[in-house]
Coordinates of C-alpha atoms and ligand atoms in Angstrom, one line a residue:
X1 CA 17.1 150.9 -56.8
X2 CA 14.2 149.1 -57.4
X3 CA 11.3 150.4 -59.4
X4 CA 9.2 150.5 -56.5
X5 CA 12.1 152.9 -54.4
X6 CA 12.5 155.2 -57.4
X7 CA 8.7 155.3 -58.0
X8 CA 8.8 156.2 -54.4
X9 CA 11.3 158.9 -54.3
X10 CA 10.0 160.2 -57.2
X11 CA 6.9 160.5 -55.6
X12 CA 8.0 162.7 -52.7
X13 CA 9.8 164.8 -55.3
X14 CA 6.9 165.9 -56.8
X15 CA 4.7 166.2 -53.7
X16 CA 8.0 168.6 -52.4
X17 CA 8.2 170.4 -55.1
X18 CA 3.9 171.2 -55.4
X19 CA 4.2 172.5 -51.9
X20 CA 6.7 174.9 -52.9
X21 CA 4.9 176.2 -55.8
X22 CA 1.6 176.3 -53.8
X23 CA 3.5 178.4 -50.7
X24 CA 4.7 181.0 -53.7
X25 CA 1.3 180.7 -55.4
X26 CA -0.1 182.3 -52.2
X27 CA 1.7 185.0 -52.7
X28 CA 1.1 185.3 -56.5
X29 CA -1.8 186.6 -57.9
X30 CA -4.2 183.5 -59.5
X31 CA -3.7 184.9 -62.9
X32 CA 0.1 183.7 -62.7
X33 CA -1.5 180.2 -62.9
X34 CA 0.3 178.7 -59.8
X35 CA -2.7 176.6 -58.7
X36 CA -2.6 175.1 -61.8
X37 CA 1.0 174.0 -61.6
X38 CA 1.1 173.6 -57.9
X39 CA -2.3 171.2 -57.9
X40 CA -1.0 169.5 -60.7
X41 CA 2.4 168.6 -59.2
X42 CA 0.6 167.5 -56.2
X43 CA -1.6 165.3 -57.9
X44 CA 1.2 163.6 -60.1
X45 CA 2.7 162.8 -56.8
X46 CA -0.4 161.2 -55.1
X47 CA -0.9 159.1 -58.8
X48 CA 2.8 157.5 -57.8
X49 CA 1.9 157.1 -54.8
X50 CA -1.2 155.4 -55.2
X51 CA 0.3 153.4 -58.4
X52 CA 2.7 151.7 -55.2
X53 CA -0.5 151.1 -53.3
X54 CA -2.4 149.4 -56.2
X55 CA 0.1 147.5 -57.9
X56 CA 1.7 149.1 -61.2
X57 CA 1.4 146.3 -63.7
X58 CA -2.0 144.3 -62.7
X59 CA -5.2 145.7 -63.6
X60 CA -7.7 145.8 -60.9
X61 CA -10.7 148.0 -60.8
X62 CA -8.8 150.4 -58.5
X63 CA -6.2 151.3 -60.9
X64 CA -8.8 153.5 -62.1
X65 CA -7.6 155.5 -59.1
X66 CA -4.0 156.8 -59.7
X67 CA -4.8 156.6 -63.4
X68 CA -7.3 159.2 -62.9
X69 CA -5.6 161.4 -60.9
X70 CA -2.3 160.9 -63.8
X71 CA -4.7 162.6 -66.5
X72 CA -6.5 165.1 -64.1
X73 CA -2.7 166.3 -62.9
X74 CA -1.9 167.0 -66.4
X75 CA -5.1 168.5 -67.2
X76 CA -4.2 170.8 -64.3
X77 CA -1.0 171.8 -65.6
X78 CA -2.8 172.8 -68.9
X79 CA -4.6 174.9 -67.1
X80 CA -1.6 176.8 -65.2
X81 CA 0.0 177.0 -68.4
X82 CA -3.0 178.7 -70.4
X83 CA -2.7 181.3 -67.3
X84 CA 0.9 181.5 -66.8
X85 CA 1.2 182.3 -70.8
X86 CA -1.7 184.9 -70.8
X87 CA -4.3 182.6 -72.6
X88 CA -8.1 182.2 -71.3
X89 CA -8.4 180.6 -68.2
X90 CA -10.0 176.8 -68.8
X91 CA -13.6 176.1 -66.9
X92 CA -13.5 173.8 -64.0
X93 CA -16.6 172.5 -65.2
X94 CA -14.5 171.6 -68.4
X95 CA -11.8 169.7 -66.7
X96 CA -14.4 167.9 -64.8
X97 CA -16.7 166.7 -67.8
X98 CA -13.0 165.6 -69.4
X99 CA -12.0 163.7 -66.1
X100 CA -15.7 162.2 -65.9
X101 CA -15.0 161.3 -69.8
X102 CA -11.9 159.8 -69.1
X103 CA -13.0 157.5 -66.0
X104 CA -16.0 156.1 -68.2
X105 CA -13.7 155.1 -71.0
X106 CA -11.4 153.6 -68.6
X107 CA -14.0 151.7 -67.5
X108 CA -15.4 150.3 -70.3
X109 CA -11.6 149.6 -71.5
X110 CA -11.0 147.5 -68.0
X111 CA -14.6 145.6 -68.7
X112 CA -13.6 144.9 -72.1
X113 CA -10.1 144.1 -72.5
X114 CA -8.4 144.2 -68.9
X115 CA -4.8 145.4 -68.8
X116 CA -4.7 146.0 -72.5
X117 CA -7.6 148.5 -72.1
X118 CA -6.3 150.2 -69.5
X119 CA -3.2 150.8 -70.9
X120 CA -4.3 152.0 -74.1
X121 CA -6.7 154.5 -72.5
X122 CA -4.2 155.7 -70.0
X123 CA -1.8 156.1 -72.4
X124 CA -3.6 157.7 -75.2
X125 CA -5.2 160.6 -72.8
X126 CA -1.8 161.1 -71.3
X127 CA -0.5 161.3 -74.8
X128 CA -2.7 163.9 -76.0
X129 CA -2.3 165.8 -72.5
X130 CA 1.8 165.8 -73.2
X131 CA 1.1 167.4 -76.9
X132 CA -1.1 169.8 -76.2
X133 CA 0.9 170.4 -73.5
X134 CA 3.7 170.7 -75.5
X135 CA 2.2 173.1 -78.6
X136 CA 0.9 175.5 -75.7
X137 CA 4.1 176.1 -73.7
X138 CA 5.6 176.4 -77.8
X139 CA 2.9 178.6 -78.2
X140 CA 2.8 180.8 -74.8
X141 CA 7.3 181.7 -76.1
X142 CA 5.4 184.4 -78.4
X143 CA 3.8 186.1 -75.3
X144 CA 6.1 185.6 -72.7
X145 CA 9.4 188.2 -72.3
X146 CA 12.7 187.2 -74.0
X147 CA 14.2 186.0 -70.9
X148 CA 11.3 183.2 -70.4
X149 CA 11.3 181.7 -73.8
X150 CA 14.3 179.2 -73.0
X151 CA 12.4 177.3 -70.1
X152 CA 9.4 177.5 -72.1
X153 CA 11.5 175.9 -75.2
X154 CA 12.6 173.4 -73.1
X155 CA 9.3 172.7 -71.6
X156 CA 7.9 172.3 -74.8
X157 CA 10.5 170.1 -76.2
X158 CA 10.8 167.7 -73.6
X159 CA 7.1 167.3 -72.9
X160 CA 6.4 166.6 -76.8
X161 CA 9.3 164.2 -76.8
X162 CA 7.2 161.9 -73.8
X163 CA 4.3 162.7 -75.5
X164 CA 5.3 161.0 -78.8
X165 CA 7.1 158.4 -76.7
X166 CA 3.2 158.0 -74.4
X167 CA 2.0 157.7 -78.4
X168 CA 4.2 154.8 -79.2
X169 CA 2.8 152.7 -76.3
X170 CA -0.4 153.0 -77.3
X171 CA 1.2 151.2 -80.4
X172 CA 3.1 148.6 -78.6
X173 CA 0.3 147.8 -77.4
X174 CA -2.3 147.8 -80.2
X175 CA 0.4 145.3 -82.0
X176 CA 2.0 143.5 -79.7
X177 CA -0.1 143.5 -76.1
X178 CA 1.7 144.8 -72.6
X179 CA 4.7 142.7 -72.3
X180 CA 7.2 145.4 -74.2
X181 CA 5.4 148.0 -71.7
X182 CA 7.2 146.8 -68.7
X183 CA 10.6 144.8 -70.4
X184 CA 12.8 145.1 -73.0
X185 CA 15.0 148.0 -74.0
X186 CA 11.8 149.8 -74.9
X187 CA 10.6 149.9 -72.0
X188 CA 13.5 151.0 -70.5
X189 CA 14.0 153.9 -71.9
X190 CA 10.7 155.0 -71.8
X191 CA 10.7 154.4 -67.7
X192 CA 14.7 156.5 -68.0
X193 CA 13.6 159.3 -69.5
X194 CA 10.1 159.2 -67.9
X195 CA 12.1 159.6 -65.0
X196 CA 14.4 162.4 -66.5
X197 CA 11.3 164.4 -67.3
X198 CA 9.7 164.4 -63.7
X199 CA 13.0 165.3 -62.5
X200 CA 13.6 168.4 -64.7
X201 CA 10.1 169.8 -64.9
X202 CA 10.2 170.5 -61.3
X203 CA 13.2 172.9 -61.2
X204 CA 12.7 174.4 -64.9
X205 CA 8.7 175.2 -63.7
X206 CA 10.6 177.0 -60.5
X207 CA 12.8 178.7 -62.8
X208 CA 10.0 180.0 -64.7
X209 CA 8.2 181.6 -61.8
X210 CA 11.6 183.1 -60.6
X211 CA 11.8 184.6 -63.7
X212 CA 8.1 185.8 -63.5
X213 CA 8.6 187.3 -60.4
X214 CA 11.6 188.6 -60.9
X215 CA 9.9 190.8 -63.9
X216 CA 7.3 191.7 -62.1
X217 CA 9.2 193.2 -59.2
X218 CA 11.4 195.1 -62.2
X219 CA 7.9 196.3 -63.7
X220 CA 7.2 197.7 -60.1
X221 CA 10.0 199.3 -59.2
X222 CA 10.3 201.3 -62.5
X223 CA 6.8 202.2 -63.3
X224 CA 3.9 203.7 -61.9
X225 CA 1.1 201.4 -60.8
X226 CA -2.0 203.8 -61.4
X227 CA -1.3 204.5 -65.1
X228 CA 1.7 201.9 -66.1
X229 CA 4.1 204.8 -67.4
X230 CA 7.6 205.2 -66.3
X231 CA 8.0 206.2 -62.8
X232 CA 11.3 208.5 -62.0
X233 CA 13.5 205.3 -61.2
X234 CA 12.2 204.4 -64.9
X235 CA 12.5 207.5 -66.4
X236 CA 16.6 207.5 -65.2
X237 CA 17.3 204.2 -66.6
X238 CA 15.8 204.6 -69.8
X239 CA 17.5 208.0 -70.1
X240 CA 21.0 205.9 -69.4
X241 CA 19.6 203.4 -71.9
X242 CA 19.3 206.2 -74.5
X243 CA 22.7 208.2 -74.1
X244 CA 24.6 204.8 -73.7
X245 CA 24.5 205.1 -77.3
X246 CA 27.0 206.1 -79.2
X247 CA 26.4 208.9 -80.6
X248 CA 23.1 209.4 -78.9
X249 CA 20.3 211.2 -80.8
X250 CA 19.1 214.4 -79.3
X251 CA 16.9 214.5 -77.5
X252 CA 13.8 216.7 -76.7
X253 CA 12.1 216.7 -72.7
X254 CA 8.1 217.7 -73.0
X255 CA 7.1 218.3 -70.0
X256 CA 2.6 218.2 -69.7
X257 CA 0.9 219.2 -66.4
X258 CA -2.7 218.8 -66.5
X259 CA -4.5 222.0 -65.5
X260 CA -6.4 223.0 -62.8
X261 CA -6.5 219.4 -62.1
X262 CA -7.2 219.5 -58.1
X263 CA -10.4 221.1 -59.0
X264 CA -11.3 217.4 -60.9
X265 CA -10.2 215.8 -57.4
X266 CA -12.7 218.6 -55.8
X267 CA -15.5 218.4 -57.8
X268 CA -15.5 214.5 -59.0
X269 CA -13.8 212.6 -57.0
X270 CA -10.2 211.4 -56.2
X271 CA -11.4 207.9 -58.4
X272 CA -12.3 210.4 -61.2
X273 CA -9.0 211.9 -60.7
X274 CA -7.3 208.6 -61.5
X275 CA -9.5 207.7 -64.2
X276 CA -8.4 211.0 -65.9
X277 CA -4.8 210.3 -65.1
X278 CA -5.2 207.2 -66.4
X279 CA -6.9 208.6 -69.5
X280 CA -4.3 210.9 -70.3
X281 CA -1.4 208.5 -69.9
X282 CA -2.8 206.7 -72.9
X283 CA -3.4 209.5 -74.7
X284 CA 0.7 209.9 -74.2
X285 CA 1.3 207.1 -75.1
X286 CA -0.5 206.6 -78.2
X287 CA 0.5 209.9 -80.0
X288 CA 4.3 209.0 -78.8
X289 CA 6.7 207.1 -81.4
X290 CA 8.6 204.4 -80.1
X291 CA 11.7 205.3 -79.5
X292 CA 10.0 208.0 -77.1
X293 CA 9.4 207.4 -73.5
X294 CA 6.6 208.7 -71.7
X295 CA 6.9 209.1 -67.7
X296 CA 4.8 210.4 -64.9
X297 CA 6.7 212.2 -62.7
X298 CA 4.1 212.5 -59.8
X299 CA 0.6 214.2 -59.4
X300 CA -0.7 215.6 -62.6
X301 CA 2.5 215.6 -64.2
X302 CA 4.0 213.7 -67.2
X303 CA 7.6 214.1 -69.0
X304 CA 7.9 212.5 -72.5
X305 CA 11.7 212.0 -73.6
X306 CA 11.4 212.7 -77.4
X307 CA 13.9 211.6 -79.3
X308 CA 14.6 214.0 -82.6
X309 CA 15.5 217.2 -82.9
X310 CA 12.9 220.4 -81.9
X311 CA 10.2 220.7 -84.3
X312 CA 9.4 216.8 -84.0
X313 CA 8.8 217.7 -80.7
X314 CA 7.0 220.6 -80.7
X315 CA 4.6 219.1 -82.9
X316 CA 4.3 216.4 -80.4
X317 CA 3.7 218.5 -77.6
X318 CA 0.9 220.1 -80.2
X319 CA -0.7 216.8 -80.8
X320 CA -0.9 215.9 -77.3
X321 CA -2.2 218.9 -76.0
X322 CA -5.0 218.9 -78.8
X323 CA -5.7 215.1 -78.6
X324 CA -6.1 215.7 -74.7
X325 CA -8.5 218.6 -75.1
X326 CA -10.7 216.7 -77.3
X327 CA -10.6 213.1 -74.9
X328 CA -14.3 212.9 -72.9
X329 CA -13.6 211.3 -69.7
X330 CA -16.7 209.2 -68.5
X331 CA -18.1 210.3 -65.2
X332 CA -19.5 207.5 -63.2
X333 CA -22.7 209.2 -62.4
X334 CA -23.3 210.1 -66.3
X335 CA -21.7 212.3 -68.3
X336 CA -18.3 213.3 -69.1
X337 CA -15.6 215.5 -68.0
X338 CA -12.9 217.2 -70.1
X339 CA -9.8 218.6 -69.3
X340 CA -6.5 220.4 -71.0
X341 CA -3.5 220.3 -70.0
X342 CA 0.5 222.8 -70.7
X343 CA 3.4 221.9 -72.1
X344 CA 6.6 223.1 -72.0
X345 CA 9.2 222.0 -74.5
X346 CA 13.2 221.9 -73.7
X347 CA 15.7 222.6 -76.2
X348 CA 17.7 219.3 -77.6
X349 CA 20.6 218.2 -76.2
X350 CA 23.1 215.3 -76.8
X351 CA 24.5 214.8 -73.4
X352 CA 23.6 212.7 -70.4
X353 CA 24.5 215.6 -68.2
X354 CA 22.3 218.1 -68.9
X355 CA 19.1 216.1 -68.7
X356 CA 18.5 218.3 -65.4
X357 CA 19.4 221.3 -66.7
X358 CA 17.0 220.6 -70.3
X359 CA 14.2 219.8 -67.7
X360 CA 14.4 223.2 -65.6
X361 CA 13.9 224.6 -69.0
X362 CA 10.9 222.5 -69.9
X363 CA 9.6 223.2 -66.6
X364 CA 10.1 226.8 -66.8
X365 CA 8.4 226.9 -70.5
X366 CA 5.6 225.1 -68.9
X367 CA 5.3 227.9 -66.3
X368 CA 5.0 229.9 -69.1
X369 CA 1.9 228.7 -70.8
X370 CA 0.0 228.1 -67.3
X371 CA 0.2 231.8 -66.8
X372 CA 0.0 232.4 -70.5
X373 CA -3.9 231.0 -70.2
X374 CA -3.1 227.6 -69.9
X375 CA -4.2 224.5 -72.7
X376 CA -1.1 226.1 -74.5
X377 CA 2.5 225.0 -75.5
X378 CA 5.5 226.7 -74.7
X379 CA 9.0 226.5 -76.2
X380 CA 11.8 227.1 -73.6
X381 CA 14.2 230.6 -74.3
X382 CA 17.7 228.8 -73.7
X383 CA 20.6 231.0 -74.5
X384 CA 22.8 229.8 -77.3
X385 CA 25.5 227.6 -75.5
X386 CA 23.3 226.7 -72.3
X387 CA 24.7 223.4 -72.7
X388 CA 27.8 224.1 -72.2
X389 CA 27.4 226.4 -69.5
X390 CA 25.1 224.0 -67.8
X391 CA 26.2 221.0 -65.8
X392 CA 24.3 218.6 -62.9
X393 CA 25.2 221.4 -60.1
X394 CA 25.7 224.5 -62.5
X395 CA 24.7 227.7 -60.5
X396 CA 23.7 229.2 -63.9
X397 CA 21.1 226.5 -64.9
X398 CA 19.8 226.9 -61.3
X399 CA 19.2 230.6 -61.9
X400 CA 16.7 229.8 -65.0
X401 CA 14.4 227.5 -63.0
X402 CA 14.4 230.4 -59.9
X403 CA 13.0 232.6 -62.2
X404 CA 9.3 231.0 -62.8
X405 CA 7.1 233.8 -62.8
X406 CA 4.2 233.1 -60.1
X407 CA 1.2 231.4 -61.8
X408 CA -1.5 233.3 -61.8
X409 CA -5.3 233.1 -60.5
X410 CA -6.7 230.4 -63.2
X411 CA -9.2 231.0 -65.7
X412 CA -11.5 228.5 -66.4
X413 CA -12.1 225.4 -64.6
X414 CA -12.3 221.9 -66.2
X415 CA -15.4 221.8 -68.3
X416 CA -17.9 219.1 -67.4
X417 CA -20.6 218.0 -69.7
X418 CA -24.1 216.1 -68.5
Ligands
GTP501 N1 -6.5 211.6 -58.2 C1 -5.1 212.0 -58.1 N2 -5.4 213.0 -57.6 C2 -3.5 213.4 -57.7 C3 -2.9 212.5 -57.7 N3 -1.5 212.9 -57.1 C4 -1.6 214.4 -57.2 N4 -2.9 214.3 -57.3 C5 -3.6 215.6 -56.9 O1 -3.2 216.2 -58.2 C6 -3.8 218.0 -57.9 C7 -2.8 218.9 -58.0 O2 -2.8 220.5 -57.6 P1 -2.3 221.5 -58.2 O3 -0.5 221.2 -58.0 O4 -2.7 222.4 -57.1 O5 -2.4 221.8 -59.6 P2 -3.5 221.6 -60.7 O6 -4.6 222.1 -59.4 O7 -4.0 220.9 -61.8 O8 -3.6 223.7 -60.9 P3 -2.2 224.2 -62.5 O9 -1.5 223.0 -62.3 O10 -2.0 225.2 -62.0 O11 -3.4 224.0 -63.4 C8 -3.8 217.4 -56.0 O12 -5.0 218.0 -56.1 C9 -3.3 216.8 -55.6 O13 -4.1 216.1 -54.6 C10 -3.4 211.2 -57.7 O14 -2.2 210.1 -58.0 N5 -4.6 210.9 -57.6

């Protein structure tokens, strides 16, 4: 295949990958950097097509167009990658300024030095941007989930090498003119490698986007969107992982329920209620240890799986109760709101099949805390050997949940202060 055909095929490849990225990007939020990737890929493809039109080897003033598009494309990749790995976004004004500066330097070089000038400026700018991209991808490895590290490492390595090869081309022009850029073994290796990069990077980008989307779906399936805590499905997964260890450490369930939460909604509105739920979730997360797990069971009910014995679990429940009682929730209309919560603590258990019975015991203790005045922690009263008697469909475990006393009329409402 002659070089013109190769460039044409590469341009088509880039434009189709770019269009695919743009379509995917329409279904993702902007923060994923998809616009940068998509526009960078399409602009690169356009630059290749324009190169076919303006001539690859011979400089004319028109060459400024494909050269500028190429540099702009690498800048757009920088924008996309920064967003993808969670670094602050580049301002469009900064990109426009960098592109304008490039055009000015290119024109001066072309005016004073014709072809060699053009190639020094183009390769110099591309080398800087490639090395910048490689460094950013490398930095990003620590900022993304482990499943994505390999793709970012590949991106960093492949682009980094291209950056070094492109910088060498500047050196070649400065020492031997432009001839070695187009013929001889150095040129063959460079064009072969840049074709490889163009072909490999599209699928690599798509794979990274797939991993990101997959991660987001998994997050949505296992986490509560309001508080970011585990939902029931996520709790099941956490329990399964905990009991997969051999032997599993004993687990204690601490169930928490905000007191008179309905009144928060009724008096201050649903948005304030949501903010209180988020605030309490943050307090819970701040109090637990790394090995514990926190879930929102629904409404204003939370559950902590506390790894270890009964004493640390009780201490944790008490710590959470005190911290929530101290917590001030700001109100949109000014002033703050204070809430309390009640907690029930299950006995420790070491087998997965006992967790539902343990949850019923924690629930029963929680109802006692509510009926005995709220803003309190109560430990479940479990008969010795309850674990042996409990099974998922065990009647004795059912009956312990059935003896819940009816909650008495509520005493004090949540206090709000101006
Ligand atoms: N703002 C907000 N409210 C919710 C959400 N989920 C459930 N609720 C509300 O939580 C309230 C729960 O009220 P109840 O179950 O009566 O409990 P309570 O008022 O806390 O009373 P006690 O538990 O007996 O202290 C209801 O008003 C629900 O509408 C939510 O996601 N956001």
